[in-house]
Amino acid sequence: MNSRKTGPTITALLASSLAIFMGAALLAAPAAVADTDPESPIPDTSDSLSVPELLESAYALNGPTVSEASPAPYGTDFPVVMEANFARPHYDVGTANADFALLDDLERLIRGSYLTPTGQLKPKAQRSATVVNVSVSRMEKSVRVGREMIKAAQNGVTVRFIHGKATQSAESRSLAKKLAAQKTGHVVICSKGKSLACMSSLNGAIAHAKIVMVSDTYTRDGDRARGAVWTGSSNYGGRSGEYTYNNGITVYNDKKMWVQMSRLWNDMWARRNINNDYLSYVSARSSSYGYAGATSAGYSSNFATRGMFYSNLSNYTIYATPIKATPTNGRDPVLNMLNRVVPDNQCRIRLMENRFKYRRIAVAYKLVELSKGGCRISAVGFKDDNKKNYQEHCQIVIRICRPILDVFKTSVTEIDTAYAHPHDKTILVDAKLKPNKLNPEERTPEGHMWPQSGHRATLVLAGSAALTGSNLVMSDEVTTETTDPEIYDQYLNHWKAITTTRPYGIFRY
């Protein structure tokens, strides 16, 4: 199915008329580690990237439906586009059951840094001006992604790889060694004392964010793209890659999102001391997270004054952790989202969670409250049919721990619960939503200010952070949120697909 591009709204057309054509990507990586000045309103020249105006011919590729916003910060040839990708294996045993679709899509992104969609080597100047940034938690039994990183570096692309010390494997060590042997390959293995994360210094924290960034690549349709940013749930191989359900979202040509995520990347790369609260760290230095003049290109603001990264052009929010959040201080992105829901008999909430543990019990109580108000709620948790994992997690077959299930029991209307093999960290909402208190800047899917009385919308909350305490307040994570209706539809199909897999079953609690 070819990708579909939606037409502009009146608001989008007005914003588009103000767009300024930019001939080069604003921000990319230095050739070596650089601790840039966090107070600078625009990243310094060591972080800048000049990309020659060498447009390759478009090449039509088949792919899932995508959605597109109208304003184009990089010029009319580079509209803001979103794509979702998924892994949907039928079972977690046997090569024939693996689904490499998501990892293949990440390889396509990286391959676009040095090859055109028709397989032609891009000009040397263009390759040397391109940067690829990759971070991952695990790579056991991984074949894909790493091999394209090495090829990109061999062809003169600057490739930087972040990996956590706690989760190194034979495959990740091999990748790090081969990448470091390349002139333009660079590797950081994160740890900070008792922390094994890049930014968090808390004991037991890990580097868990899954990110792929490519400054000059192509969309699935073969259109040249600048500033591609992917985040998701998938590791790059094995049980938590092609053998479990996973998801991710790629945003192309969104200059503000590229700049902000590049700053996050540099903070991780430099192992920045953020006082274990990234929202507050960014908010206090917001002029470094965005760029002056963004509003002239159609954005609702120039900088990340609230600490999260938000783009009204892609209708997309990124919350990076750790965050000093509690059940009552309004800083938990999941609780904040659920607190927006106005329950009624049309409300529908679906969870696909790899882990749902007792330290996020406030989320369970909120779900019960919404269920009592009329929302139909369903949850698919991970089936722990491996003895080691069974002991490490909830000690029951489903990785929704007993304290959470005990709260579910208090709901007047049963919260449907099932197990399968999701590595997803996803919540799908179809409901009337009140304005976003954590991010008041957020617009409706139609581009308007969010009505105080609420607005019916569909929402996808995803990323790398499971419903555990450590994934919120300790580790380096990324949680994403979008109200794009086409992205929601694709995630809904993902939800429906998991109910047809071999391990799927109803769990009676």
Coordinates of C-alpha atoms in Angstrom, one line a residue:
M1 CA 0.0 0.0 0.0
N2 CA 1.4 3.3 -1.0
S3 CA 1.8 6.1 1.5
R4 CA -1.0 8.6 1.7
K5 CA -0.5 12.3 2.2
T6 CA -3.2 14.4 3.7
G7 CA -4.2 17.8 2.5
P8 CA -3.4 21.0 4.5
T9 CA -5.9 22.7 6.9
I10 CA -6.5 26.4 6.7
T11 CA -4.3 26.8 9.8
A12 CA -1.6 24.8 8.2
L13 CA -1.7 26.8 5.0
L14 CA -1.3 30.0 7.0
A15 CA 1.7 28.6 8.8
S16 CA 3.1 27.3 5.6
S17 CA 3.1 30.8 4.1
L18 CA 5.5 31.8 6.8
A19 CA 7.9 28.9 6.3
I20 CA 11.5 29.7 5.5
F21 CA 13.4 27.4 3.2
M22 CA 16.5 26.1 5.0
G23 CA 19.1 24.6 2.7
A24 CA 20.9 22.6 5.4
A25 CA 20.1 20.6 8.5
L26 CA 20.6 22.7 11.6
L27 CA 22.1 20.3 13.9
A28 CA 24.2 17.1 13.8
A29 CA 26.9 15.4 15.7
P30 CA 30.5 16.5 16.1
A31 CA 33.2 14.0 14.9
A32 CA 34.1 13.4 18.5
V33 CA 32.6 13.9 21.9
A34 CA 31.8 17.6 22.6
D35 CA 30.2 19.0 25.7
T36 CA 28.5 21.9 24.1
D37 CA 27.3 24.9 26.1
P38 CA 23.8 24.1 27.4
E39 CA 23.0 27.8 27.7
S40 CA 23.5 28.6 24.0
P41 CA 20.1 29.4 22.4
I42 CA 21.3 27.8 19.1
P43 CA 23.8 24.9 19.1
D44 CA 27.4 26.0 18.4
T45 CA 29.0 25.4 15.0
S46 CA 30.7 22.2 16.1
D47 CA 27.1 20.8 16.1
S48 CA 26.1 22.2 12.7
L49 CA 25.7 20.2 9.5
S50 CA 25.9 21.5 6.0
V51 CA 24.1 19.3 3.5
P52 CA 24.7 20.2 -0.3
E53 CA 21.6 20.8 -2.3
L54 CA 21.8 17.5 -4.2
L55 CA 18.3 16.2 -4.6
E56 CA 18.1 12.5 -5.7
S57 CA 15.3 11.4 -8.0
A58 CA 12.3 10.0 -6.0
Y59 CA 11.7 6.3 -6.1
A60 CA 8.3 4.9 -5.2
L61 CA 8.4 2.3 -2.5
N62 CA 5.5 0.3 -1.1
G63 CA 4.9 0.8 2.6
P64 CA 2.3 1.4 5.3
T65 CA 0.2 4.5 5.3
V66 CA 1.8 7.6 6.7
S67 CA 0.4 11.0 7.8
E68 CA 1.8 14.4 6.8
A69 CA 1.5 17.9 8.2
S70 CA 1.5 20.9 5.9
P71 CA 4.2 23.4 7.0
A72 CA 7.7 22.6 5.9
P73 CA 10.5 24.1 8.0
Y74 CA 13.2 22.8 5.5
G75 CA 11.2 24.1 2.5
T76 CA 8.3 22.8 0.4
D77 CA 10.3 19.9 -0.9
F78 CA 10.6 18.5 2.7
P79 CA 7.1 18.3 4.2
V80 CA 6.8 17.0 7.8
V81 CA 5.9 13.3 7.7
M82 CA 5.2 10.6 10.2
E83 CA 5.5 6.8 9.7
A84 CA 4.8 4.0 12.1
N85 CA 6.6 0.6 12.0
F86 CA 5.8 -2.7 13.7
A87 CA 7.1 -6.2 14.4
R88 CA 4.3 -8.8 14.6
P89 CA 5.8 -12.3 15.0
H90 CA 3.2 -15.1 15.4
Y91 CA 5.4 -16.9 17.9
D92 CA 8.7 -16.4 19.7
V93 CA 10.4 -19.7 18.6
G94 CA 11.8 -20.6 15.2
T95 CA 13.3 -18.5 12.5
A96 CA 10.1 -18.8 10.4
N97 CA 8.1 -17.0 13.1
A98 CA 10.4 -14.0 13.4
D99 CA 9.2 -10.6 12.0
F100 CA 12.1 -8.4 10.9
A101 CA 9.8 -5.7 9.4
L102 CA 10.6 -3.1 12.0
L103 CA 14.4 -3.7 12.0
D104 CA 14.4 -3.8 8.2
D105 CA 12.8 -0.3 8.3
L106 CA 15.5 1.0 10.6
E107 CA 18.1 -0.4 8.3
R108 CA 16.4 1.4 5.4
L109 CA 16.7 4.7 7.4
I110 CA 20.4 4.2 8.0
R111 CA 21.1 2.9 4.5
G112 CA 19.6 6.2 3.2
S113 CA 22.6 8.0 4.8
Y114 CA 24.9 6.7 2.1
L115 CA 22.8 5.2 -0.7
T116 CA 19.9 6.5 -2.8
P117 CA 16.7 4.4 -2.9
T118 CA 17.9 3.0 -6.3
G119 CA 21.1 1.8 -4.7
Q120 CA 23.4 4.5 -6.0
L121 CA 26.2 5.8 -3.7
K122 CA 25.5 9.3 -2.7
P123 CA 28.1 12.0 -3.4
K124 CA 31.1 12.0 -1.0
A125 CA 30.4 15.5 0.2
Q126 CA 26.8 14.6 1.1
R127 CA 27.9 11.4 2.9
S128 CA 30.5 13.2 4.9
A129 CA 28.0 15.8 6.0
T130 CA 25.5 13.2 7.2
V131 CA 25.3 11.9 10.8
V132 CA 23.7 8.7 12.2
N133 CA 23.0 8.5 16.0
V134 CA 21.8 5.2 17.4
S135 CA 21.1 4.1 21.0
V136 CA 19.8 0.8 22.2
S137 CA 19.4 -1.3 25.4
R138 CA 20.0 -4.9 24.1
M139 CA 21.5 -6.6 21.0
E140 CA 21.6 -10.3 21.9
K141 CA 21.5 -12.4 18.7
S142 CA 21.3 -9.2 16.7
V143 CA 22.2 -9.2 13.0
R144 CA 20.3 -6.2 11.6
V145 CA 20.8 -2.5 12.3
G146 CA 24.5 -2.9 13.4
R147 CA 25.6 -4.0 10.0
E148 CA 24.1 -0.9 8.3
M149 CA 25.8 1.3 10.9
I150 CA 29.2 -0.2 10.0
K151 CA 28.5 0.2 6.2
A152 CA 27.5 3.8 6.8
A153 CA 30.7 4.6 8.7
Q154 CA 32.7 2.7 6.0
N155 CA 31.2 5.1 3.4
G156 CA 32.2 8.3 5.3
V157 CA 29.0 8.9 7.4
T158 CA 29.6 10.0 11.0
V159 CA 28.0 7.2 13.1
R160 CA 27.7 7.4 16.9
F161 CA 26.5 4.5 19.0
I162 CA 25.3 4.7 22.6
H163 CA 24.9 1.5 24.6
G164 CA 24.5 0.7 28.3
K165 CA 27.2 -1.1 30.2
A166 CA 24.6 -3.3 32.0
T167 CA 23.3 -4.9 28.8
Q168 CA 26.4 -5.5 26.7
S169 CA 26.5 -8.7 24.7
A170 CA 28.8 -10.5 22.3
E171 CA 26.9 -8.9 19.4
S172 CA 27.1 -5.3 20.9
R173 CA 30.8 -5.7 21.8
S174 CA 31.5 -6.8 18.2
L175 CA 29.6 -3.9 16.8
A176 CA 31.4 -1.4 19.1
K177 CA 34.8 -2.8 18.1
K178 CA 34.1 -2.7 14.3
L179 CA 32.5 0.7 14.5
A180 CA 35.4 2.2 16.6
A181 CA 37.8 0.9 13.9
Q182 CA 36.2 3.2 11.4
K183 CA 37.5 6.8 11.0
T184 CA 33.9 8.2 11.4
G185 CA 32.6 5.6 13.9
H186 CA 32.3 6.5 17.6
V187 CA 31.1 4.6 20.6
V188 CA 30.1 5.4 24.2
I189 CA 29.3 2.7 26.7
C190 CA 27.3 4.4 29.5
S191 CA 27.8 4.1 33.2
K192 CA 28.0 6.6 36.1
G193 CA 29.2 5.0 39.3
K194 CA 26.4 2.7 40.5
S195 CA 24.3 3.9 37.6
L196 CA 24.5 2.1 34.3
A197 CA 22.7 4.9 32.5
C198 CA 24.0 7.9 30.5
M199 CA 22.2 10.7 32.3
S200 CA 20.7 9.3 35.5
S201 CA 23.1 8.8 38.4
L202 CA 20.7 6.7 40.4
N203 CA 21.7 3.2 41.6
G204 CA 20.3 0.6 39.3
A205 CA 19.4 3.0 36.4
I206 CA 20.1 1.8 32.9
A207 CA 20.4 3.2 29.4
H208 CA 17.1 2.0 28.0
A209 CA 16.1 4.5 25.3
K210 CA 15.9 3.2 21.7
I211 CA 16.7 6.0 19.2
V212 CA 17.8 6.1 15.6
M213 CA 18.5 9.6 14.1
V214 CA 19.6 10.2 10.5
S215 CA 20.3 13.8 9.3
D216 CA 19.8 13.0 5.6
T217 CA 17.9 10.0 4.4
Y218 CA 14.6 9.0 2.6
T219 CA 11.0 8.3 3.5
R220 CA 9.4 4.9 2.6
D221 CA 8.1 6.6 -0.5
G222 CA 11.7 7.3 -1.6
D223 CA 11.4 11.1 -1.0
R224 CA 14.6 12.7 0.4
A225 CA 14.2 13.7 4.0
R226 CA 16.1 15.7 6.6
G227 CA 16.3 15.1 10.3
A228 CA 14.6 11.6 10.6
V229 CA 14.0 10.7 14.2
W230 CA 12.8 7.2 15.2
T231 CA 12.0 6.1 18.7
G232 CA 10.2 3.0 19.8
S233 CA 10.0 -0.2 22.0
S234 CA 12.2 -2.5 20.0
N235 CA 15.7 -3.6 20.7
Y236 CA 17.9 -4.6 17.7
G237 CA 17.6 -8.3 17.8
G238 CA 16.5 -11.5 19.6
R239 CA 13.7 -12.0 22.1
S240 CA 13.0 -8.3 22.4
G241 CA 13.4 -7.5 18.7
E242 CA 12.0 -9.7 16.0
Y243 CA 10.5 -12.4 18.3
T244 CA 8.1 -10.1 20.2
Y245 CA 5.6 -7.5 19.3
N246 CA 7.2 -4.1 18.9
N247 CA 6.5 -0.7 17.5
G248 CA 8.1 2.7 16.6
I249 CA 7.4 6.1 15.1
T250 CA 9.6 8.0 12.6
V251 CA 9.3 11.8 12.1
Y252 CA 10.9 13.3 9.1
N253 CA 11.7 17.0 8.2
D254 CA 10.5 18.3 11.6
K255 CA 13.3 20.8 12.3
K256 CA 12.3 21.6 15.8
M257 CA 12.0 18.0 16.8
W258 CA 15.4 17.2 15.2
V259 CA 17.1 20.1 17.1
Q260 CA 15.6 19.1 20.4
M261 CA 16.3 15.4 20.0
S262 CA 19.9 16.2 18.9
R263 CA 20.3 18.1 22.2
L264 CA 19.0 15.1 24.1
W265 CA 21.4 12.9 22.2
N266 CA 24.3 15.2 23.0
D267 CA 23.3 15.1 26.7
M268 CA 23.3 11.3 26.7
W269 CA 26.6 11.2 24.7
A270 CA 28.3 13.6 27.2
R271 CA 26.8 11.7 30.2
R272 CA 25.4 15.0 31.4
N273 CA 24.6 15.5 35.1
I274 CA 20.9 16.4 35.0
N275 CA 20.1 16.0 38.7
N276 CA 18.0 12.9 37.8
D277 CA 15.1 15.1 36.4
Y278 CA 15.4 15.7 32.7
L279 CA 12.1 17.8 32.5
S280 CA 13.4 20.3 35.0
Y281 CA 16.9 20.3 33.5
V282 CA 15.6 21.1 30.0
S283 CA 13.0 23.6 31.3
A284 CA 15.8 25.6 33.1
R285 CA 17.8 25.7 29.9
S286 CA 15.0 25.8 27.4
S287 CA 16.8 28.2 25.0
S288 CA 19.1 25.4 24.2
Y289 CA 16.3 23.1 23.2
G290 CA 14.7 24.5 20.1
Y291 CA 15.7 27.4 17.8
A292 CA 15.0 31.1 17.5
G293 CA 12.5 31.8 14.7
A294 CA 10.7 28.4 14.9
T295 CA 7.3 30.2 15.2
S296 CA 8.0 31.8 11.8
A297 CA 8.1 28.3 10.4
G298 CA 4.7 27.4 11.8
Y299 CA 5.6 26.1 15.2
S300 CA 3.6 27.0 18.3
S301 CA 6.8 27.9 20.2
N302 CA 10.6 28.3 19.7
F303 CA 11.8 26.4 22.8
A304 CA 11.0 23.5 25.2
T305 CA 10.0 25.8 28.1
R306 CA 8.1 22.9 29.8
G307 CA 10.9 20.4 29.5
M308 CA 9.2 18.0 27.0
F309 CA 9.8 18.2 23.2
Y310 CA 6.6 19.1 21.3
S311 CA 5.9 19.8 17.7
N312 CA 2.5 20.9 16.5
L313 CA 3.6 20.3 12.9
S314 CA 4.0 16.5 13.5
N315 CA 1.5 16.5 16.3
Y316 CA 4.0 14.7 18.5
T317 CA 5.4 14.9 22.0
I318 CA 8.5 13.3 23.5
Y319 CA 9.0 13.0 27.2
A320 CA 12.6 12.0 28.1
T321 CA 13.3 10.5 31.6
P322 CA 14.3 10.3 34.4
I323 CA 11.6 12.6 35.8
K324 CA 11.0 13.4 39.4
A325 CA 7.4 12.3 39.2
T326 CA 5.0 11.1 41.9
P327 CA 1.3 10.0 41.7
T328 CA 0.2 13.5 42.7
N329 CA 2.6 16.1 41.3
G330 CA 1.3 15.9 37.7
R331 CA 4.7 15.0 36.1
D332 CA 4.0 11.4 35.2
P333 CA 3.3 11.4 31.5
V334 CA 1.0 8.4 31.7
L335 CA -1.1 9.6 34.6
N336 CA -1.2 13.1 33.1
M337 CA -2.6 11.5 29.9
L338 CA -5.2 9.4 31.7
N339 CA -6.2 12.4 33.8
R340 CA -7.2 14.1 30.6
V341 CA -9.8 11.5 29.8
V342 CA -13.5 12.4 30.2
P343 CA -15.1 9.0 30.8
D344 CA -18.3 8.1 29.0
N345 CA -19.8 5.1 27.2
Q346 CA -17.8 5.9 24.0
C347 CA -14.4 5.9 25.8
R348 CA -12.0 3.1 24.9
I349 CA -8.6 2.4 26.4
R350 CA -6.2 -0.4 25.3
L351 CA -2.9 -1.3 26.9
M352 CA -0.1 -3.4 25.4
E353 CA 2.5 -3.6 28.1
N354 CA 5.7 -5.6 28.5
R355 CA 5.6 -4.9 32.3
F356 CA 3.1 -3.4 34.7
K357 CA 4.4 -3.4 38.2
Y358 CA 3.3 -2.3 41.6
R359 CA 5.2 1.0 41.8
R360 CA 2.9 2.3 39.1
I361 CA -0.2 1.2 41.0
A362 CA -1.6 4.8 40.8
V363 CA -2.1 4.1 37.0
A364 CA -4.1 1.0 38.0
Y365 CA -6.3 3.1 40.3
K366 CA -6.9 5.7 37.6
L367 CA -7.9 3.0 35.1
V368 CA -10.4 1.6 37.6
E369 CA -11.8 5.1 38.1
L370 CA -12.2 5.6 34.3
S371 CA -13.8 2.1 34.0
K372 CA -16.4 3.0 36.6
G373 CA -17.1 6.2 34.6
G374 CA -17.9 4.2 31.5
C375 CA -14.6 3.6 29.7
R376 CA -14.1 0.1 28.4
I377 CA -10.5 -0.9 29.2
S378 CA -8.5 -3.9 28.0
A379 CA -4.9 -4.9 28.7
V380 CA -2.5 -7.3 27.1
G381 CA 0.5 -8.2 29.3
F382 CA 3.6 -10.3 28.6
K383 CA 3.2 -14.0 29.0
D384 CA 6.1 -15.2 31.2
D385 CA 6.5 -18.8 30.0
N386 CA 10.3 -18.6 30.7
K387 CA 11.2 -19.8 34.2
K388 CA 13.9 -17.2 34.7
N389 CA 11.7 -14.3 33.6
Y390 CA 8.9 -15.7 35.7
Q391 CA 11.0 -15.5 38.8
E392 CA 12.4 -12.0 38.0
H393 CA 9.1 -10.3 37.4
C394 CA 5.6 -11.0 38.7
Q395 CA 5.9 -14.7 39.6
I396 CA 2.6 -15.3 37.7
V397 CA 2.1 -16.2 34.1
I398 CA 1.2 -12.6 33.1
R399 CA 3.6 -9.7 33.6
I400 CA 0.9 -7.6 35.1
C401 CA 1.8 -8.0 38.8
R402 CA -0.6 -9.2 41.4
P403 CA -1.0 -5.8 43.2
I404 CA -2.1 -4.3 39.9
L405 CA -4.6 -7.1 39.3
D406 CA -6.0 -6.7 42.8
V407 CA -6.8 -3.1 42.0
F408 CA -8.4 -4.2 38.8
K409 CA -10.7 -6.5 40.8
T410 CA -12.3 -3.4 42.4
S411 CA -13.7 -2.2 39.1
V412 CA -17.5 -2.6 38.8
T413 CA -17.0 -3.4 35.1
E414 CA -14.3 -6.0 34.4
I415 CA -11.0 -4.8 32.9
D416 CA -10.3 -7.3 30.2
T417 CA -6.9 -8.9 30.7
A418 CA -5.0 -11.2 28.4
Y419 CA -1.4 -12.3 27.8
A420 CA 0.7 -12.6 24.6
H421 CA 4.3 -11.6 23.8
P422 CA 4.3 -7.8 23.6
H423 CA 7.5 -5.9 24.1
D424 CA 5.4 -2.8 23.4
K425 CA 4.9 -0.1 26.0
T426 CA 1.7 1.3 24.4
I427 CA -1.6 2.8 25.5
L428 CA -4.3 3.6 22.9
V429 CA -7.1 6.0 23.9
D430 CA -10.3 6.9 22.0
A431 CA -12.1 9.4 24.2
K432 CA -12.9 13.0 24.9
L433 CA -9.7 14.6 26.2
K434 CA -9.3 17.7 28.3
P435 CA -6.3 20.1 27.7
N436 CA -2.8 18.8 28.5
K437 CA -1.8 20.3 31.9
L438 CA 1.8 19.0 31.6
N439 CA 2.1 20.4 28.1
P440 CA -0.4 23.3 27.7
E441 CA 1.1 24.1 24.3
E442 CA -0.5 20.9 22.7
R443 CA -2.9 21.6 19.9
T444 CA -5.9 19.4 18.7
P445 CA -5.3 17.1 15.7
E446 CA -7.0 19.8 13.6
G447 CA -4.4 22.4 14.8
H448 CA -6.6 24.5 17.1
M449 CA -6.1 25.5 20.8
W450 CA -7.4 22.6 23.0
P451 CA -10.9 23.5 24.3
Q452 CA -11.2 23.7 28.0
S453 CA -14.4 21.6 27.8
G454 CA -12.5 18.9 26.1
H455 CA -12.2 17.5 22.5
R456 CA -12.8 14.0 21.3
A457 CA -9.6 12.5 19.8
T458 CA -7.6 9.4 19.5
L459 CA -4.2 9.2 21.2
V460 CA -1.2 6.8 21.1
L461 CA 1.3 6.8 24.0
A462 CA 4.3 4.7 23.2
G463 CA 8.1 4.6 23.5
S464 CA 10.6 2.6 25.5
A465 CA 9.3 3.0 29.1
A466 CA 7.3 0.2 30.6
L467 CA 4.9 0.8 33.5
T468 CA 7.5 0.4 36.2
G469 CA 8.8 2.8 38.7
S470 CA 12.4 2.6 37.5
N471 CA 11.4 3.4 33.9
L472 CA 9.8 6.6 35.0
V473 CA 12.1 8.0 37.8
M474 CA 15.4 6.3 37.3
S475 CA 16.5 5.2 33.8
D476 CA 17.2 6.9 30.5
E477 CA 13.9 6.4 28.6
V478 CA 11.7 8.0 25.9
T479 CA 7.9 8.2 26.1
T480 CA 6.1 9.5 23.0
E481 CA 2.6 10.8 22.5
T482 CA 0.6 11.7 19.4
T483 CA -3.0 12.4 18.5
D484 CA -2.5 11.8 14.8
P485 CA -5.5 9.7 13.7
E486 CA -3.7 7.7 11.0
I487 CA -1.0 6.7 13.4
Y488 CA -3.7 5.6 15.9
D489 CA -5.4 3.5 13.2
Q490 CA -2.1 1.7 12.5
Y491 CA -1.6 1.0 16.2
L492 CA -5.1 -0.2 16.6
N493 CA -4.4 -2.8 13.8
H494 CA -1.3 -3.7 15.8
W495 CA -3.5 -4.3 18.8
K496 CA -5.9 -6.4 16.9
A497 CA -3.1 -8.5 15.3
I498 CA -1.6 -9.6 18.7
T499 CA -5.0 -11.3 19.6
T500 CA -4.4 -13.7 16.7
T501 CA -0.9 -14.9 17.8
R502 CA -0.1 -18.3 19.2
P503 CA 0.7 -17.3 22.8
Y504 CA -2.4 -15.1 23.2
G505 CA -4.9 -16.1 25.9
I506 CA -7.4 -14.6 28.3
F507 CA -6.1 -14.2 31.9
R508 CA -8.8 -14.6 34.6
Y509 CA -7.7 -12.8 37.7

